[in-house]
Short mmCIF file of C-alpha atoms in Angstrom, two decimals:
data_model
loop_
_atom_site.label_atom_id
_atom_site.label_comp_id
_atom_site.label_asym_id
_atom_site.label_seq_id
_atom_site.Cartn_x
_atom_site.Cartn_y
_atom_site.Cartn_z
CA GLY A 1 10.64 -7.80 12.31
CA ALA A 2 7.01 -6.85 12.67
CA VAL A 3 4.67 -9.31 11.01
CA VAL A 4 1.00 -9.01 10.09
CA SER A 5 -0.73 -12.30 9.46
CA GLN A 6 -3.72 -12.12 7.11
CA HIS A 7 -6.28 -14.87 6.54
CA PRO A 8 -7.66 -16.31 4.42
CA SER A 9 -5.29 -15.94 1.48
CA ARG A 10 -7.99 -16.90 -0.99
CA VAL A 11 -11.73 -17.15 -0.68
CA ILE A 12 -14.52 -17.89 -3.11
CA CYS A 13 -18.04 -17.06 -2.04
CA LYS A 14 -21.48 -16.93 -3.54
CA SER A 15 -23.10 -13.67 -4.43
CA GLY A 16 -25.11 -12.30 -1.52
CA THR A 17 -23.06 -13.91 1.23
CA SER A 18 -20.62 -12.24 3.62
CA VAL A 19 -16.91 -12.83 3.96
CA LYS A 20 -14.66 -11.99 6.90
CA ILE A 21 -10.96 -11.25 6.50
CA GLU A 22 -8.68 -11.20 9.54
CA CYS A 23 -5.42 -9.42 10.13
CA ARG A 24 -3.35 -10.10 13.22
CA SER A 25 -0.21 -8.32 14.33
CA LEU A 26 1.98 -11.15 15.61
CA ASP A 27 4.76 -9.49 17.56
CA PHE A 28 3.60 -5.96 18.11
CA GLN A 29 0.50 -4.04 19.04
CA ALA A 30 -1.29 -2.30 16.22
CA THR A 31 -3.52 0.45 17.48
CA THR A 32 -4.25 1.35 13.89
CA MET A 33 -4.72 -0.92 10.89
CA PHE A 34 -5.25 0.18 7.31
CA TRP A 35 -7.36 -1.71 4.77
CA TYR A 36 -6.69 -1.50 1.06
CA ARG A 37 -8.33 -2.91 -2.05
CA GLN A 38 -6.48 -3.55 -5.26
CA PHE A 39 -7.96 -4.42 -8.64
CA PRO A 40 -5.70 -6.08 -11.23
CA LYS A 41 -2.99 -3.81 -12.59
CA GLN A 42 -4.22 -0.94 -10.41
CA SER A 43 -3.15 0.90 -7.32
CA LEU A 44 -3.74 0.00 -3.70
CA MET A 45 -6.77 2.07 -2.78
CA LEU A 46 -7.11 2.91 0.89
CA MET A 47 -10.57 1.92 2.03
CA ALA A 48 -10.50 2.65 5.72
CA THR A 49 -8.44 3.07 8.84
CA SER A 50 -9.40 0.91 11.79
CA ASN A 51 -8.67 2.12 15.30
CA GLU A 52 -8.60 -0.17 18.31
CA GLY A 53 -11.61 0.43 20.48
CA SER A 54 -13.26 3.02 18.29
CA LYS A 55 -15.06 3.40 14.99
CA ALA A 56 -13.21 3.00 11.75
CA THR A 57 -12.56 5.98 9.52
CA TYR A 58 -13.66 5.35 5.94
CA GLU A 59 -12.28 7.02 2.86
CA GLN A 60 -14.61 8.97 0.64
CA GLY A 61 -16.77 6.76 -1.53
CA VAL A 62 -16.38 3.60 0.56
CA GLU A 63 -19.65 2.17 1.83
CA LYS A 64 -19.49 1.78 5.59
CA ASP A 65 -22.38 -0.66 5.73
CA LYS A 66 -20.91 -2.89 3.07
CA PHE A 67 -17.36 -3.05 4.41
CA LEU A 68 -17.62 -3.58 8.14
CA ILE A 69 -14.43 -3.08 10.08
CA ASN A 70 -13.86 -4.19 13.63
CA HIS A 71 -10.71 -3.60 15.65
CA ALA A 72 -11.56 -5.23 18.93
CA SER A 73 -8.05 -5.73 20.27
CA LEU A 74 -4.55 -4.37 19.81
CA THR A 75 -3.62 -7.36 17.68
CA LEU A 76 -6.71 -8.08 15.60
CA SER A 77 -8.60 -6.18 12.93
CA THR A 78 -11.28 -7.68 10.70
CA LEU A 79 -12.91 -6.61 7.48
CA THR A 80 -16.28 -8.11 6.60
CA VAL A 81 -17.57 -7.75 3.06
CA THR A 82 -21.33 -7.98 3.45
CA SER A 83 -23.70 -9.12 0.73
CA ALA A 84 -20.81 -9.60 -1.63
CA HIS A 85 -21.30 -9.21 -5.36
CA PRO A 86 -19.03 -10.04 -8.28
CA GLU A 87 -17.85 -6.44 -8.48
CA ASP A 88 -16.42 -6.84 -4.96
CA SER A 89 -14.00 -9.44 -6.29
CA SER A 90 -10.59 -7.98 -5.61
CA PHE A 91 -7.36 -8.28 -3.66
CA TYR A 92 -7.79 -6.99 -0.10
CA ILE A 93 -4.73 -6.22 1.98
CA CYS A 94 -4.17 -4.82 5.44
CA SER A 95 -1.29 -2.81 6.79
CA ALA A 96 -0.09 -1.56 10.15
CA ASN A 97 2.24 1.22 11.13
CA THR A 98 5.20 -0.17 13.02
CA GLY A 99 6.57 3.21 14.10
CA GLY A 100 7.67 6.28 12.20
CA TYR A 101 7.58 5.65 8.48
CA GLY A 102 7.53 1.88 8.80
CA TYR A 103 4.50 -0.02 7.57
CA THR A 104 4.10 -3.75 7.35
CA PHE A 105 1.58 -5.44 5.11
CA GLY A 106 -0.39 -8.63 5.37
CA SER A 107 -0.05 -11.15 2.56
CA GLY A 108 -3.44 -10.20 1.11
CA THR A 109 -6.73 -11.96 0.45
CA ARG A 110 -7.91 -12.76 -3.04
CA LEU A 111 -11.71 -12.58 -2.95
CA THR A 112 -13.74 -14.05 -5.78
CA VAL A 113 -17.51 -13.67 -5.72
CA VAL A 114 -19.41 -16.00 -8.02
CA GLY B 1 -7.43 15.30 -1.47
CA GLN B 2 -4.32 13.59 -2.61
CA SER B 3 -3.02 12.72 -6.06
CA LEU B 4 0.14 11.01 -7.20
CA GLU B 5 1.38 10.54 -10.74
CA GLN B 6 3.93 8.06 -11.99
CA PRO B 7 4.49 6.45 -15.39
CA SER B 8 2.36 3.39 -16.03
CA GLU B 9 5.15 1.27 -17.45
CA VAL B 10 8.87 1.25 -18.06
CA THR B 11 11.02 -1.23 -19.96
CA ALA B 12 14.77 -1.66 -19.56
CA VAL B 13 17.46 -4.26 -20.13
CA GLU B 14 19.47 -6.21 -17.62
CA GLY B 15 22.34 -4.26 -16.14
CA ALA B 16 20.82 -0.91 -17.04
CA ILE B 17 19.72 1.93 -14.78
CA VAL B 18 16.11 3.06 -14.65
CA GLN B 19 14.47 6.02 -12.96
CA ILE B 20 10.80 6.07 -11.97
CA ASN B 21 9.41 9.51 -11.29
CA CYS B 22 6.60 10.47 -8.98
CA THR B 23 4.86 13.80 -8.57
CA TYR B 24 2.33 14.40 -5.86
CA GLN B 25 -0.23 16.85 -4.58
CA THR B 26 -1.32 16.36 -1.03
CA SER B 27 -1.98 18.01 2.27
CA GLY B 28 -0.46 16.67 5.45
CA PHE B 29 2.61 15.44 3.55
CA TYR B 30 5.08 13.72 5.83
CA GLY B 31 7.30 11.75 3.48
CA LEU B 32 7.52 9.69 0.31
CA SER B 33 7.99 5.93 0.27
CA TRP B 34 8.60 3.43 -2.47
CA TYR B 35 7.28 -0.11 -2.57
CA GLN B 36 7.79 -3.07 -4.84
CA GLN B 37 5.03 -5.53 -5.58
CA HIS B 38 5.23 -8.76 -7.51
CA ASP B 39 2.07 -10.24 -9.00
CA GLY B 40 -0.25 -11.53 -6.29
CA GLY B 41 2.06 -10.50 -3.48
CA ALA B 42 2.17 -7.93 -0.74
CA PRO B 43 4.03 -4.65 -1.24
CA THR B 44 7.54 -4.68 0.13
CA PHE B 45 9.27 -1.55 1.37
CA LEU B 46 12.17 -0.20 -0.67
CA SER B 47 12.99 3.30 0.47
CA TYR B 48 11.74 6.39 2.29
CA ASN B 49 12.48 10.10 2.07
CA GLY B 50 11.27 12.38 4.83
CA LEU B 51 13.64 15.18 3.92
CA ASP B 52 14.98 16.52 0.64
CA GLY B 53 17.84 14.69 -0.93
CA LEU B 54 19.02 11.27 -1.90
CA GLU B 55 18.73 8.05 0.09
CA GLU B 56 20.74 5.07 -1.04
CA THR B 57 20.07 1.45 -0.15
CA GLY B 58 22.13 -0.98 -2.16
CA ARG B 59 21.01 -0.96 -5.79
CA PHE B 60 18.06 1.29 -4.99
CA SER B 61 18.16 5.02 -4.40
CA SER B 62 15.35 7.46 -3.85
CA PHE B 63 15.24 11.21 -4.13
CA LEU B 64 12.84 13.83 -2.83
CA SER B 65 12.32 17.50 -3.52
CA ARG B 66 9.54 18.79 -1.32
CA SER B 67 9.53 22.22 -2.97
CA ASP B 68 8.84 20.56 -6.33
CA SER B 69 6.51 17.88 -4.88
CA TYR B 70 8.62 15.40 -6.78
CA GLY B 71 10.56 12.28 -6.12
CA TYR B 72 12.11 9.39 -7.98
CA LEU B 73 13.30 5.86 -7.47
CA LEU B 74 16.54 4.86 -9.15
CA LEU B 75 17.25 1.21 -9.77
CA GLN B 76 20.77 0.30 -10.78
CA GLU B 77 22.29 -2.89 -12.21
CA LEU B 78 18.87 -4.13 -13.18
CA GLN B 79 18.18 -7.82 -12.79
CA MET B 80 15.38 -9.94 -14.24
CA LYS B 81 13.95 -10.36 -10.74
CA ASP B 82 13.39 -6.60 -10.58
CA SER B 83 10.46 -7.00 -13.00
CA ALA B 84 7.55 -5.93 -10.83
CA SER B 85 5.24 -3.03 -10.07
CA TYR B 86 6.71 -0.08 -8.23
CA PHE B 87 4.57 2.30 -6.23
CA CYS B 88 5.32 5.65 -4.74
CA ALA B 89 3.29 6.39 -1.63
CA VAL B 90 2.92 9.57 0.35
CA ARG B 91 2.72 9.36 4.09
CA VAL B 92 -0.04 11.68 5.21
CA VAL B 93 -0.27 12.80 8.82
CA PHE B 94 -3.00 15.05 10.12
CA LEU B 95 -2.80 14.61 13.86
CA TYR B 96 0.25 14.86 16.06
CA ASN B 97 1.42 11.50 17.39
CA GLN B 98 -0.40 9.60 14.67
CA GLY B 99 1.57 7.26 12.47
CA GLY B 100 -0.24 8.56 9.45
CA LYS B 101 -1.59 6.72 6.45
CA LEU B 102 -0.07 5.74 3.13
CA ILE B 103 -1.67 6.88 -0.10
CA PHE B 104 -0.35 5.03 -3.13
CA GLY B 105 0.29 6.14 -6.67
CA GLN B 106 -1.04 4.17 -9.63
CA GLY B 107 2.09 2.10 -9.93
CA THR B 108 4.76 1.64 -12.59
CA GLU B 109 5.15 -1.75 -14.18
CA LEU B 110 8.82 -2.39 -14.80
CA SER B 111 9.81 -5.00 -17.34
CA VAL B 112 13.44 -6.03 -17.41
CA LYS B 113 14.51 -7.70 -20.65
CA PRO B 114 17.57 -9.88 -21.19
#
């Protein structure tokens, strides 16, 4: 089946630094990738939709300059958390539509900002 | 905007049947999905309803009534391993030929007791 590979699985960074998270579709082409953030015991909140070759579409309230999304190819989308702060510590997860109602998710990235 | 409501937690015993309800308000509704998520893991797909009625997949069934903006997930023959968070998610499509995006509910934490 369709697989999305997400790296890193865990990352610890210092406050003020930037962190890049990658999601690759391994056996299919993902023209669209979705990025979610999940705080403990809470829902998956859609942050943005990345589109290959064009600008990402951000959900209301999500800072575009803080969460930079790049979708440079049909198999790779990246999320960069810029100038990270402790409140950005969360579980970040990507997802791709595999056709119709099918969505496959990456394994997630646990970000801790110290 | 979109909003989904589901109970925050449910407790049941092994072998029992449990129903998790979900009500939603959204534009661009294109179907209701259910996902299971264990702590620290990625959501895994359980069931989808694009049309009214019941869908059955093994021990899991899902129901949708579009006129009532309501759906439920039914888990039968509960097992300890079913202890997890369960999310309903609406598939929202605004443009023709777009896969659409998933908007998740707050999640229901299911605890299965011996």
